[in-house]
Amino acid sequence: MKDYQNKLSQAAQPAFAPAFRTRKGRGDKEYVISSPYNVGKVFEFYENIFTGIKYNEFEKTIEITKAVPWSKEKGLWTNEQTSLCIAFIDEKYRFTPRKEHIEVAITALAKKNTYHPIKQRIESQKWDGKARGERYFIDLLGCADNSYNREIAKVWLTGLMARIYLRKVKFEVVPILIDKRQGTGKSTVTKRLLPNYHTDSEIKFGKNDSDYQKIQANAIIELGELKGMSKTEIETVKSFISSDSDTYREPYERKATPHPRHCVFIGTANKKSFLKDSGTERRFFPIECGINDVEKHPMEVEEDYFLQVLAEAKVWFNNYEPLTPSKELMNQLADIQEDYKVEDVDKEIIDQLLNEFQIVEGWDGLSQYEQRQYVLKQLGEPLDNAQSYSDYPSTQTDCLLQVTSPNHIAYLGFNQKPTQGGKALISQKIRDHLDNDDGWKKGENPSRKRLFKGGTPVSYYERV
């Protein structure tokens, strides 16, 4: 300790330490040169720098884990930290290092202190030999106790290990957790395995650059509240999920580079109908939750349980357990998926708007555009023009839509106006639906009504 304190005391003096590399100037005076080596020598004088600057192998980031002489802030190493470090060395050691020399030295130091936060969590406990992993969905979410649910849990957890411990591996199994009743805690189950490396933020399946950043920053990607997907949408999702790496350009980088995937996907849905495809979809594995009662809600389960599930999954991975479901399970899949397919996505959207959507206060005083945004907000869909939900504050009512028209529903649900092309038959399909729904009838008194602010009176349907 004395040696360290002496070293620290010496380092605080604006005098050149013998270990610095120097050059001779006028009159044979020695000057410290700016170099990564000399910056590194400064870092060696300070234990908090030497041991507190670490490289996060999962996130590929440099982190400050202890207070450093120029800043008490902990977190990611930033350009601001580089500038403060330059100012500190310039003041204390009378040489001004270049920015790139700081970055080279700090990277070299951080790499010596490499750690992987997810591996640390997985390896924090040794498996006690008690089987938990295969029953993960069964015990926590009240799923049926059968070979299908056990095998999907095992394959998915083993796939998570493979994505963490192997640089590049193909893995396409996506369990879809479906609520039979509300409040089962399906999102909690996906989050508690790796709380700091789970996201349920919306993914656009490669349409946005932010998708790739979310994927690289997390190990479990929750595809939240899936609804009926068209064949085109399914093809997009399938292609995205099947990739084992993503090629894109990082911010401030000059060119795009491949980034191997180190995440798995899991979906959640509140409705049974989320698939629309004529054949078997080999990536999506429906798991119905809430069939049986559970001893504890997932939020109340002890942390050790999740650590033991991870430890058991690591044993499976070490024993080369398969990353694909068995032929026997795949032979069952077509029949299982049949119960979760939407025969007509448009029909489901129409029925949802007519018989489930609850209007907000002041509904009739909103423009048609504003009404559509509130519809999207209540359904959990992205708003038009990348607007935020906070742009549309509201007081929710328990009142269903009372008056509407085929063109009104076509716009609210499908963003289609009568003057536009596209789904030419959607208004007629809505009209047929209204004509055959006992809960609706054609309005007669008056014969025409205004349905939104700024609209013209039109023929309408009213709730019975």
CSV table of C-alpha atoms in Angstrom, one decimal:
chain,number,residue,atom,x,y,z
A,1,MET,CA,0.0,0.0,0.0
A,2,LYS,CA,2.9,2.4,0.8
A,3,ASP,CA,4.5,1.7,-2.5
A,4,TYR,CA,1.2,2.5,-4.2
A,5,GLN,CA,0.7,5.7,-2.2
A,6,ASN,CA,4.3,6.8,-3.0
A,7,LYS,CA,3.6,6.1,-6.7
A,8,LEU,CA,0.4,8.1,-6.5
A,9,SER,CA,2.2,11.0,-4.8
A,10,GLN,CA,4.9,11.0,-7.5
A,11,ALA,CA,2.3,10.9,-10.2
A,12,ALA,CA,0.5,14.0,-8.9
A,13,GLN,CA,3.6,16.0,-9.4
A,14,PRO,CA,4.0,17.8,-12.7
A,15,ALA,CA,7.4,16.2,-13.1
A,16,PHE,CA,8.5,13.7,-15.7
A,17,ALA,CA,8.6,10.1,-14.5
A,18,PRO,CA,11.7,8.1,-15.7
A,19,ALA,CA,9.4,5.6,-17.5
A,20,PHE,CA,8.2,8.3,-19.9
A,21,ARG,CA,9.5,8.3,-23.4
A,22,THR,CA,11.1,11.7,-24.2
A,23,ARG,CA,12.9,13.6,-26.9
A,24,LYS,CA,15.6,16.3,-26.6
A,25,GLY,CA,14.8,19.8,-27.4
A,26,ARG,CA,16.8,23.0,-27.4
A,27,GLY,CA,19.6,23.0,-24.9
A,28,ASP,CA,19.3,19.2,-24.5
A,29,LYS,CA,16.1,19.7,-22.5
A,30,GLU,CA,14.0,16.5,-22.3
A,31,TYR,CA,10.4,16.7,-23.4
A,32,VAL,CA,7.8,14.0,-22.9
A,33,ILE,CA,6.3,13.0,-26.3
A,34,SER,CA,2.7,12.3,-27.0
A,35,SER,CA,2.2,8.6,-27.5
A,36,PRO,CA,-0.1,5.7,-26.5
A,37,TYR,CA,2.8,4.3,-24.4
A,38,ASN,CA,3.2,7.5,-22.3
A,39,VAL,CA,-0.6,7.8,-21.8
A,40,GLY,CA,-0.5,4.2,-20.7
A,41,LYS,CA,2.2,5.0,-18.2
A,42,VAL,CA,0.0,7.7,-16.7
A,43,PHE,CA,-2.8,5.2,-16.3
A,44,GLU,CA,-0.6,2.8,-14.4
A,45,PHE,CA,-0.1,5.4,-11.6
A,46,TYR,CA,-3.8,5.3,-10.8
A,47,GLU,CA,-5.4,2.1,-9.5
A,48,ASN,CA,-9.0,3.3,-10.3
A,49,ILE,CA,-8.0,3.8,-13.9
A,50,PHE,CA,-5.8,0.7,-14.2
A,51,THR,CA,-8.5,-1.6,-12.7
A,52,GLY,CA,-11.6,0.4,-13.2
A,53,ILE,CA,-11.6,0.8,-17.0
A,54,LYS,CA,-13.2,-2.4,-18.5
A,55,TYR,CA,-14.2,-3.8,-21.8
A,56,ASN,CA,-17.7,-5.2,-22.0
A,57,GLU,CA,-17.3,-8.1,-24.5
A,58,PHE,CA,-21.1,-8.4,-25.0
A,59,GLU,CA,-21.9,-4.8,-25.8
A,60,LYS,CA,-18.4,-4.1,-27.3
A,61,THR,CA,-18.1,-1.0,-25.2
A,62,ILE,CA,-15.5,0.5,-22.8
A,63,GLU,CA,-16.9,1.2,-19.4
A,64,ILE,CA,-15.7,3.3,-16.4
A,65,THR,CA,-16.5,1.3,-13.2
A,66,LYS,CA,-14.6,3.4,-10.7
A,67,ALA,CA,-14.2,7.2,-10.2
A,68,VAL,CA,-11.2,8.4,-12.2
A,69,PRO,CA,-9.1,11.5,-11.4
A,70,TRP,CA,-10.8,13.8,-13.9
A,71,SER,CA,-14.4,12.6,-13.3
A,72,LYS,CA,-16.6,10.8,-10.7
A,73,GLU,CA,-19.1,9.7,-13.4
A,74,LYS,CA,-19.3,6.0,-14.1
A,75,GLY,CA,-20.6,4.5,-17.3
A,76,LEU,CA,-19.6,4.3,-20.9
A,77,TRP,CA,-16.3,5.9,-22.1
A,78,THR,CA,-17.3,8.9,-24.2
A,79,ASN,CA,-15.7,11.7,-26.3
A,80,GLU,CA,-16.2,13.9,-23.2
A,81,GLN,CA,-14.2,11.5,-21.1
A,82,THR,CA,-11.4,11.6,-23.7
A,83,SER,CA,-11.3,15.4,-23.6
A,84,LEU,CA,-11.3,15.5,-19.8
A,85,CYS,CA,-8.5,12.9,-19.8
A,86,ILE,CA,-6.4,15.1,-22.2
A,87,ALA,CA,-6.9,18.1,-19.9
A,88,PHE,CA,-5.9,16.1,-16.8
A,89,ILE,CA,-2.7,14.8,-18.3
A,90,ASP,CA,-1.8,18.2,-19.8
A,91,GLU,CA,-2.2,19.8,-16.3
A,92,LYS,CA,-0.4,17.2,-14.3
A,93,TYR,CA,2.3,15.9,-16.6
A,94,ARG,CA,3.1,18.8,-18.9
A,95,PHE,CA,2.5,17.1,-22.2
A,96,THR,CA,-0.7,17.2,-24.3
A,97,PRO,CA,-1.6,13.7,-25.7
A,98,ARG,CA,-3.4,13.5,-29.0
A,99,LYS,CA,-7.0,12.3,-28.9
A,100,GLU,CA,-6.2,9.2,-30.9
A,101,HIS,CA,-3.4,8.3,-28.4
A,102,ILE,CA,-5.8,8.5,-25.5
A,103,GLU,CA,-8.2,6.2,-27.4
A,104,VAL,CA,-5.5,3.7,-28.3
A,105,ALA,CA,-4.2,3.6,-24.7
A,106,ILE,CA,-7.7,3.3,-23.1
A,107,THR,CA,-8.7,0.6,-25.5
A,108,ALA,CA,-5.5,-1.4,-24.8
A,109,LEU,CA,-6.1,-1.0,-21.0
A,110,ALA,CA,-9.8,-1.9,-21.2
A,111,LYS,CA,-9.1,-5.0,-23.2
A,112,LYS,CA,-6.8,-6.3,-20.4
A,113,ASN,CA,-9.9,-6.0,-18.1
A,114,THR,CA,-12.4,-7.7,-20.5
A,115,TYR,CA,-15.5,-9.2,-19.0
A,116,HIS,CA,-18.8,-10.6,-20.4
A,117,PRO,CA,-21.8,-9.6,-18.2
A,118,ILE,CA,-24.1,-12.4,-19.5
A,119,LYS,CA,-21.5,-15.1,-19.1
A,120,GLN,CA,-20.8,-13.9,-15.6
A,121,ARG,CA,-24.5,-14.2,-14.8
A,122,ILE,CA,-24.8,-17.6,-16.4
A,123,GLU,CA,-21.8,-18.9,-14.6
A,124,SER,CA,-22.5,-17.3,-11.2
A,125,GLN,CA,-24.0,-20.5,-9.9
A,126,LYS,CA,-23.3,-24.1,-10.5
A,127,TRP,CA,-26.3,-26.2,-11.5
A,128,ASP,CA,-27.6,-28.1,-8.4
A,129,GLY,CA,-28.8,-31.0,-10.5
A,130,LYS,CA,-32.5,-30.3,-10.0
A,131,ALA,CA,-34.5,-30.2,-13.3
A,132,ARG,CA,-36.2,-26.8,-13.9
A,133,GLY,CA,-35.5,-25.7,-17.5
A,134,GLU,CA,-37.8,-28.0,-19.4
A,135,ARG,CA,-40.7,-26.9,-17.1
A,136,TYR,CA,-39.8,-23.2,-17.4
A,137,PHE,CA,-43.0,-22.2,-19.2
A,138,ILE,CA,-45.1,-24.9,-17.4
A,139,ASP,CA,-44.2,-23.9,-13.9
A,140,LEU,CA,-44.1,-20.1,-14.4
A,141,LEU,CA,-46.9,-19.5,-16.8
A,142,GLY,CA,-49.3,-22.4,-16.2
A,143,CYS,CA,-48.8,-24.0,-19.6
A,144,ALA,CA,-49.9,-27.6,-20.2
A,145,ASP,CA,-47.5,-30.2,-18.9
A,146,ASN,CA,-46.7,-32.0,-22.1
A,147,SER,CA,-43.6,-33.0,-24.2
A,148,TYR,CA,-44.2,-30.2,-26.7
A,149,ASN,CA,-43.9,-27.4,-24.1
A,150,ARG,CA,-41.0,-29.1,-22.4
A,151,GLU,CA,-39.0,-29.6,-25.6
A,152,ILE,CA,-39.6,-26.0,-26.9
A,153,ALA,CA,-38.4,-24.6,-23.5
A,154,LYS,CA,-35.2,-26.8,-23.6
A,155,VAL,CA,-34.4,-26.0,-27.3
A,156,TRP,CA,-34.9,-22.3,-26.8
A,157,LEU,CA,-32.8,-22.1,-23.6
A,158,THR,CA,-30.1,-24.1,-25.2
A,159,GLY,CA,-30.2,-21.8,-28.2
A,160,LEU,CA,-29.8,-18.8,-25.9
A,161,MET,CA,-26.6,-20.4,-24.6
A,162,ALA,CA,-25.4,-21.1,-28.1
A,163,ARG,CA,-25.9,-17.5,-29.2
A,164,ILE,CA,-23.9,-16.3,-26.1
A,165,TYR,CA,-21.0,-18.8,-26.3
A,166,LEU,CA,-20.6,-19.3,-30.0
A,167,ARG,CA,-19.5,-16.5,-32.3
A,168,LYS,CA,-21.9,-17.3,-35.1
A,169,VAL,CA,-24.7,-19.9,-35.0
A,170,LYS,CA,-28.0,-20.3,-36.8
A,171,PHE,CA,-31.0,-20.5,-34.5
A,172,GLU,CA,-34.6,-20.0,-35.6
A,173,VAL,CA,-36.9,-21.3,-32.8
A,174,VAL,CA,-39.3,-18.6,-31.6
A,175,PRO,CA,-41.8,-19.6,-28.9
A,176,ILE,CA,-45.0,-17.5,-29.0
A,177,LEU,CA,-46.5,-17.1,-25.5
A,178,ILE,CA,-50.3,-16.7,-25.8
A,179,ASP,CA,-52.5,-15.7,-22.9
A,180,LYS,CA,-55.5,-17.8,-22.2
A,181,ARG,CA,-56.3,-15.3,-19.4
A,182,GLN,CA,-54.8,-11.9,-18.5
A,183,GLY,CA,-52.0,-11.4,-16.0
A,184,THR,CA,-50.0,-14.6,-16.4
A,185,GLY,CA,-46.7,-12.6,-16.5
A,186,LYS,CA,-45.4,-13.8,-19.9
A,187,SER,CA,-43.3,-10.7,-20.4
A,188,THR,CA,-41.9,-11.1,-16.9
A,189,VAL,CA,-40.8,-14.6,-17.7
A,190,THR,CA,-38.8,-13.4,-20.7
A,191,LYS,CA,-37.2,-10.5,-18.8
A,192,ARG,CA,-36.1,-12.1,-15.5
A,193,LEU,CA,-33.7,-14.5,-17.2
A,194,LEU,CA,-31.4,-11.6,-18.3
A,195,PRO,CA,-33.0,-8.4,-16.9
A,196,ASN,CA,-30.3,-6.0,-18.2
A,197,TYR,CA,-30.2,-7.6,-21.7
A,198,HIS,CA,-33.8,-8.0,-22.6
A,199,THR,CA,-35.9,-5.7,-24.7
A,200,ASP,CA,-39.5,-5.5,-25.7
A,201,SER,CA,-39.1,-2.3,-27.7
A,202,GLU,CA,-40.7,-2.4,-31.1
A,203,ILE,CA,-38.7,-4.2,-33.9
A,204,LYS,CA,-39.4,-3.3,-37.5
A,205,PHE,CA,-37.6,-6.4,-38.7
A,206,GLY,CA,-34.7,-4.6,-40.4
A,207,LYS,CA,-36.7,-1.6,-41.8
A,208,ASN,CA,-35.0,0.7,-39.2
A,209,ASP,CA,-31.3,1.0,-38.4
A,210,SER,CA,-32.2,1.1,-34.8
A,211,ASP,CA,-33.4,-2.6,-35.1
A,212,TYR,CA,-29.8,-3.7,-35.4
A,213,GLN,CA,-28.6,-1.7,-32.5
A,214,LYS,CA,-31.3,-3.2,-30.3
A,215,ILE,CA,-30.3,-6.6,-31.4
A,216,GLN,CA,-26.6,-6.1,-30.7
A,217,ALA,CA,-27.4,-4.6,-27.2
A,218,ASN,CA,-29.7,-7.4,-26.0
A,219,ALA,CA,-29.7,-11.2,-25.7
A,220,ILE,CA,-33.5,-11.7,-25.5
A,221,ILE,CA,-35.7,-9.9,-28.0
A,222,GLU,CA,-39.4,-9.9,-27.1
A,223,LEU,CA,-41.7,-9.5,-30.1
A,224,GLY,CA,-44.5,-7.9,-28.2
A,225,GLU,CA,-48.2,-8.7,-28.7
A,226,LEU,CA,-48.2,-10.2,-32.2
A,227,LYS,CA,-51.4,-9.9,-34.1
A,228,GLY,CA,-52.6,-11.5,-37.3
A,229,MET,CA,-49.7,-11.3,-39.9
A,230,SER,CA,-50.3,-11.4,-43.6
A,231,LYS,CA,-48.3,-13.8,-45.8
A,232,THR,CA,-46.0,-10.9,-46.9
A,233,GLU,CA,-45.4,-9.8,-43.3
A,234,ILE,CA,-44.6,-13.4,-42.2
A,235,GLU,CA,-42.0,-13.7,-45.0
A,236,THR,CA,-40.4,-10.5,-43.8
A,237,VAL,CA,-40.3,-11.7,-40.2
A,238,LYS,CA,-39.0,-15.2,-41.2
A,239,SER,CA,-36.2,-13.8,-43.3
A,240,PHE,CA,-35.2,-11.4,-40.4
A,241,ILE,CA,-35.3,-14.1,-37.7
A,242,SER,CA,-33.4,-16.6,-39.8
A,243,SER,CA,-30.3,-14.4,-40.1
A,244,ASP,CA,-27.3,-15.3,-38.0
A,245,SER,CA,-25.6,-11.9,-38.5
A,246,ASP,CA,-26.4,-8.4,-39.6
A,247,THR,CA,-24.3,-6.2,-41.8
A,248,TYR,CA,-24.6,-2.5,-41.1
A,249,ARG,CA,-22.5,0.6,-40.5
A,250,GLU,CA,-22.1,1.6,-36.9
A,251,PRO,CA,-22.4,5.3,-36.0
A,252,TYR,CA,-19.1,7.1,-36.9
A,253,GLU,CA,-17.7,4.1,-38.7
A,254,ARG,CA,-16.7,4.4,-42.3
A,255,LYS,CA,-18.1,1.2,-43.7
A,256,ALA,CA,-20.6,-1.5,-42.9
A,257,THR,CA,-19.3,-4.6,-41.2
A,258,PRO,CA,-21.0,-8.0,-40.2
A,259,HIS,CA,-22.2,-8.4,-36.7
A,260,PRO,CA,-22.9,-12.0,-35.6
A,261,ARG,CA,-26.2,-12.3,-33.7
A,262,HIS,CA,-26.0,-13.1,-30.0
A,263,CYS,CA,-29.7,-13.0,-29.2
A,264,VAL,CA,-32.8,-15.2,-29.4
A,265,PHE,CA,-36.4,-14.2,-30.1
A,266,ILE,CA,-39.6,-14.9,-28.2
A,267,GLY,CA,-43.0,-13.6,-29.0
A,268,THR,CA,-46.1,-12.7,-27.0
A,269,ALA,CA,-49.7,-12.5,-28.0
A,270,ASN,CA,-53.0,-11.8,-26.3
A,271,LYS,CA,-55.1,-13.5,-29.0
A,272,LYS,CA,-54.8,-17.0,-30.4
A,273,SER,CA,-55.0,-15.7,-34.0
A,274,PHE,CA,-51.5,-14.4,-35.1
A,275,LEU,CA,-50.6,-16.6,-38.1
A,276,LYS,CA,-51.8,-16.3,-41.7
A,277,ASP,CA,-50.1,-18.9,-43.8
A,278,SER,CA,-51.2,-21.9,-45.8
A,279,GLY,CA,-48.5,-24.2,-44.6
A,280,THR,CA,-46.6,-25.1,-41.4
A,281,GLU,CA,-44.5,-22.3,-40.1
A,282,ARG,CA,-41.4,-24.0,-38.7
A,283,ARG,CA,-40.1,-20.9,-36.8
A,284,PHE,CA,-43.1,-20.1,-34.6
A,285,PHE,CA,-44.1,-22.4,-31.7
A,286,PRO,CA,-47.3,-21.4,-30.0
A,287,ILE,CA,-47.4,-22.0,-26.2
A,288,GLU,CA,-50.7,-21.3,-24.5
A,289,CYS,CA,-50.3,-19.8,-21.0
A,290,GLY,CA,-52.7,-19.7,-18.1
A,291,ILE,CA,-54.2,-23.1,-18.5
A,292,ASN,CA,-53.2,-24.2,-15.0
A,293,ASP,CA,-52.6,-22.3,-11.8
A,294,VAL,CA,-49.0,-21.6,-10.7
A,295,GLU,CA,-47.6,-21.5,-7.2
A,296,LYS,CA,-46.1,-18.0,-7.7
A,297,HIS,CA,-46.4,-15.2,-10.2
A,298,PRO,CA,-43.1,-14.9,-12.1
A,299,MET,CA,-42.5,-11.6,-10.4
A,300,GLU,CA,-42.5,-13.3,-7.0
A,301,VAL,CA,-40.2,-16.2,-7.9
A,302,GLU,CA,-36.7,-16.0,-6.2
A,303,GLU,CA,-33.7,-14.9,-8.2
A,304,ASP,CA,-31.9,-18.1,-7.5
A,305,TYR,CA,-34.5,-20.0,-9.6
A,306,PHE,CA,-33.6,-18.1,-12.7
A,307,LEU,CA,-29.9,-18.4,-12.1
A,308,GLN,CA,-30.3,-22.2,-11.8
A,309,VAL,CA,-32.3,-22.3,-15.0
A,310,LEU,CA,-29.4,-20.5,-16.8
A,311,ALA,CA,-26.9,-22.9,-15.1
A,312,GLU,CA,-28.9,-25.9,-16.3
A,313,ALA,CA,-29.2,-24.6,-19.8
A,314,LYS,CA,-25.4,-24.1,-19.9
A,315,VAL,CA,-25.0,-27.8,-19.0
A,316,TRP,CA,-27.3,-28.7,-21.9
A,317,PHE,CA,-25.1,-26.6,-24.2
A,318,ASN,CA,-21.9,-28.1,-22.9
A,319,ASN,CA,-23.5,-31.6,-23.6
A,320,TYR,CA,-24.3,-30.6,-27.2
A,321,GLU,CA,-28.1,-30.8,-26.8
A,322,PRO,CA,-29.8,-30.0,-30.2
A,323,LEU,CA,-30.7,-26.5,-31.3
A,324,THR,CA,-33.6,-27.7,-33.4
A,325,PRO,CA,-36.9,-29.5,-32.4
A,326,SER,CA,-37.2,-33.2,-32.9
A,327,LYS,CA,-38.9,-34.7,-36.0
A,328,GLU,CA,-41.7,-35.9,-33.7
A,329,LEU,CA,-42.4,-32.4,-32.5
A,330,MET,CA,-42.3,-30.9,-36.0
A,331,ASN,CA,-44.8,-33.5,-37.1
A,332,GLN,CA,-47.2,-32.2,-34.4
A,333,LEU,CA,-46.6,-28.5,-35.3
A,334,ALA,CA,-49.0,-28.3,-38.3
A,335,ASP,CA,-51.9,-29.4,-36.2
A,336,ILE,CA,-50.9,-27.2,-33.3
A,337,GLN,CA,-50.5,-24.1,-35.4
A,338,GLU,CA,-53.9,-24.6,-37.1
A,339,ASP,CA,-55.6,-23.3,-33.9
A,340,TYR,CA,-53.6,-20.0,-34.1
A,341,LYS,CA,-54.1,-19.0,-37.7
A,342,VAL,CA,-56.3,-16.1,-38.9
A,343,GLU,CA,-58.3,-17.0,-42.0
A,344,ASP,CA,-59.0,-13.4,-42.7
A,345,VAL,CA,-56.9,-10.7,-41.2
A,346,ASP,CA,-59.0,-7.9,-42.6
A,347,LYS,CA,-62.1,-9.4,-41.0
A,348,GLU,CA,-60.5,-9.5,-37.6
A,349,ILE,CA,-59.4,-5.9,-37.8
A,350,ILE,CA,-63.0,-4.9,-38.9
A,351,ASP,CA,-64.5,-6.8,-36.0
A,352,GLN,CA,-62.0,-5.4,-33.5
A,353,LEU,CA,-62.9,-1.8,-34.5
A,354,LEU,CA,-66.7,-2.4,-34.5
A,355,ASN,CA,-67.0,-4.5,-31.4
A,356,GLU,CA,-63.9,-4.0,-29.2
A,357,PHE,CA,-62.4,-0.6,-29.7
A,358,GLN,CA,-63.4,1.9,-27.0
A,359,ILE,CA,-63.6,5.6,-27.9
A,360,VAL,CA,-61.9,8.4,-26.0
A,361,GLU,CA,-63.7,11.4,-24.5
A,362,GLY,CA,-64.5,14.0,-27.1
A,363,TRP,CA,-64.4,11.5,-30.0
A,364,ASP,CA,-66.9,13.2,-32.2
A,365,GLY,CA,-65.0,16.5,-32.0
A,366,LEU,CA,-61.8,14.9,-33.4
A,367,SER,CA,-60.7,15.0,-37.0
A,368,GLN,CA,-60.7,11.8,-38.9
A,369,TYR,CA,-56.9,11.8,-38.7
A,370,GLU,CA,-56.9,12.3,-35.0
A,371,GLN,CA,-59.4,9.5,-34.5
A,372,ARG,CA,-57.2,7.1,-36.4
A,373,GLN,CA,-54.2,8.0,-34.2
A,374,TYR,CA,-56.3,7.1,-31.1
A,375,VAL,CA,-57.3,3.8,-32.7
A,376,LEU,CA,-53.7,3.0,-33.4
A,377,LYS,CA,-52.7,4.0,-29.9
A,378,GLN,CA,-55.3,1.8,-28.2
A,379,LEU,CA,-54.4,-1.2,-30.4
A,380,GLY,CA,-50.7,-0.7,-29.6
A,381,GLU,CA,-49.7,0.0,-33.1
A,382,PRO,CA,-47.2,2.7,-34.3
A,383,LEU,CA,-48.8,6.1,-35.0
A,384,ASP,CA,-48.7,7.6,-38.5
A,385,ASN,CA,-45.7,9.7,-39.4
A,386,ALA,CA,-43.6,8.3,-36.5
A,387,GLN,CA,-45.6,10.3,-33.9
A,388,SER,CA,-45.4,9.5,-30.2
A,389,TYR,CA,-48.2,8.2,-28.0
A,390,SER,CA,-47.7,11.2,-25.8
A,391,ASP,CA,-48.8,13.5,-28.6
A,392,TYR,CA,-52.3,12.1,-28.1
A,393,PRO,CA,-53.2,12.3,-24.4
A,394,SER,CA,-56.7,11.1,-23.7
A,395,THR,CA,-59.3,10.1,-21.2
A,396,GLN,CA,-60.4,6.5,-22.0
A,397,THR,CA,-64.1,5.6,-21.8
A,398,ASP,CA,-65.7,2.2,-21.7
A,399,CYS,CA,-68.0,3.2,-24.6
A,400,LEU,CA,-67.8,1.4,-28.0
A,401,LEU,CA,-68.0,3.1,-31.3
A,402,GLN,CA,-71.7,4.1,-31.8
A,403,VAL,CA,-71.9,5.4,-35.3
A,404,THR,CA,-69.7,4.8,-38.4
A,405,SER,CA,-69.6,4.0,-42.1
A,406,PRO,CA,-67.7,1.6,-44.3
A,407,ASN,CA,-65.4,4.4,-45.5
A,408,HIS,CA,-64.9,5.6,-42.0
A,409,ILE,CA,-63.7,2.1,-40.8
A,410,ALA,CA,-61.6,1.8,-44.0
A,411,TYR,CA,-59.7,4.9,-43.0
A,412,LEU,CA,-59.5,4.2,-39.2
A,413,GLY,CA,-58.3,0.6,-39.6
A,414,PHE,CA,-56.6,0.5,-43.0
A,415,ASN,CA,-55.6,4.1,-43.7
A,416,GLN,CA,-57.6,3.9,-46.9
A,417,LYS,CA,-59.6,6.9,-48.3
A,418,PRO,CA,-62.4,6.5,-50.9
A,419,THR,CA,-60.3,8.4,-53.4
A,420,GLN,CA,-57.3,6.1,-53.0
A,421,GLY,CA,-56.6,2.8,-54.7
A,422,GLY,CA,-55.1,-0.2,-52.9
A,423,LYS,CA,-57.6,-2.5,-51.2
A,424,ALA,CA,-60.4,-1.8,-53.5
A,425,LEU,CA,-62.8,-4.2,-51.9
A,426,ILE,CA,-62.2,-3.3,-48.3
A,427,SER,CA,-65.1,-0.8,-48.0
A,428,GLN,CA,-67.5,-3.4,-49.5
A,429,LYS,CA,-66.2,-6.0,-47.1
A,430,ILE,CA,-66.8,-3.6,-44.2
A,431,ARG,CA,-70.3,-2.9,-45.6
A,432,ASP,CA,-71.1,-6.7,-45.8
A,433,HIS,CA,-69.8,-7.1,-42.2
A,434,LEU,CA,-72.1,-4.3,-40.9
A,435,ASP,CA,-75.1,-5.6,-42.8
A,436,ASN,CA,-74.6,-9.1,-41.3
A,437,ASP,CA,-73.8,-8.0,-37.7
A,438,ASP,CA,-76.8,-8.0,-35.5
A,439,GLY,CA,-75.2,-5.3,-33.3
A,440,TRP,CA,-75.4,-2.7,-36.1
A,441,LYS,CA,-78.2,-1.3,-38.4
A,442,LYS,CA,-78.4,1.4,-41.0
A,443,GLY,CA,-79.1,4.9,-39.6
A,444,GLU,CA,-82.4,6.4,-40.5
A,445,ASN,CA,-83.2,9.4,-38.4
A,446,PRO,CA,-81.5,11.5,-39.6
A,447,SER,CA,-80.5,9.7,-42.7
A,448,ARG,CA,-77.0,11.3,-42.8
A,449,LYS,CA,-74.6,12.2,-40.0
A,450,ARG,CA,-71.2,13.9,-39.6
A,451,LEU,CA,-68.8,11.3,-38.2
A,452,PHE,CA,-65.8,13.5,-37.4
A,453,LYS,CA,-64.8,17.1,-37.1
A,454,GLY,CA,-64.6,18.7,-40.6
A,455,GLY,CA,-66.4,15.8,-42.3
A,456,THR,CA,-69.5,16.1,-44.4
A,457,PRO,CA,-72.7,14.3,-43.4
A,458,VAL,CA,-72.8,10.7,-44.9
A,459,SER,CA,-75.0,7.7,-44.8
A,460,TYR,CA,-74.1,5.7,-41.7
A,461,TYR,CA,-74.6,2.7,-39.5
A,462,GLU,CA,-75.5,2.9,-35.8
A,463,ARG,CA,-75.1,0.5,-32.9
A,464,VAL,CA,-78.3,-1.3,-32.0
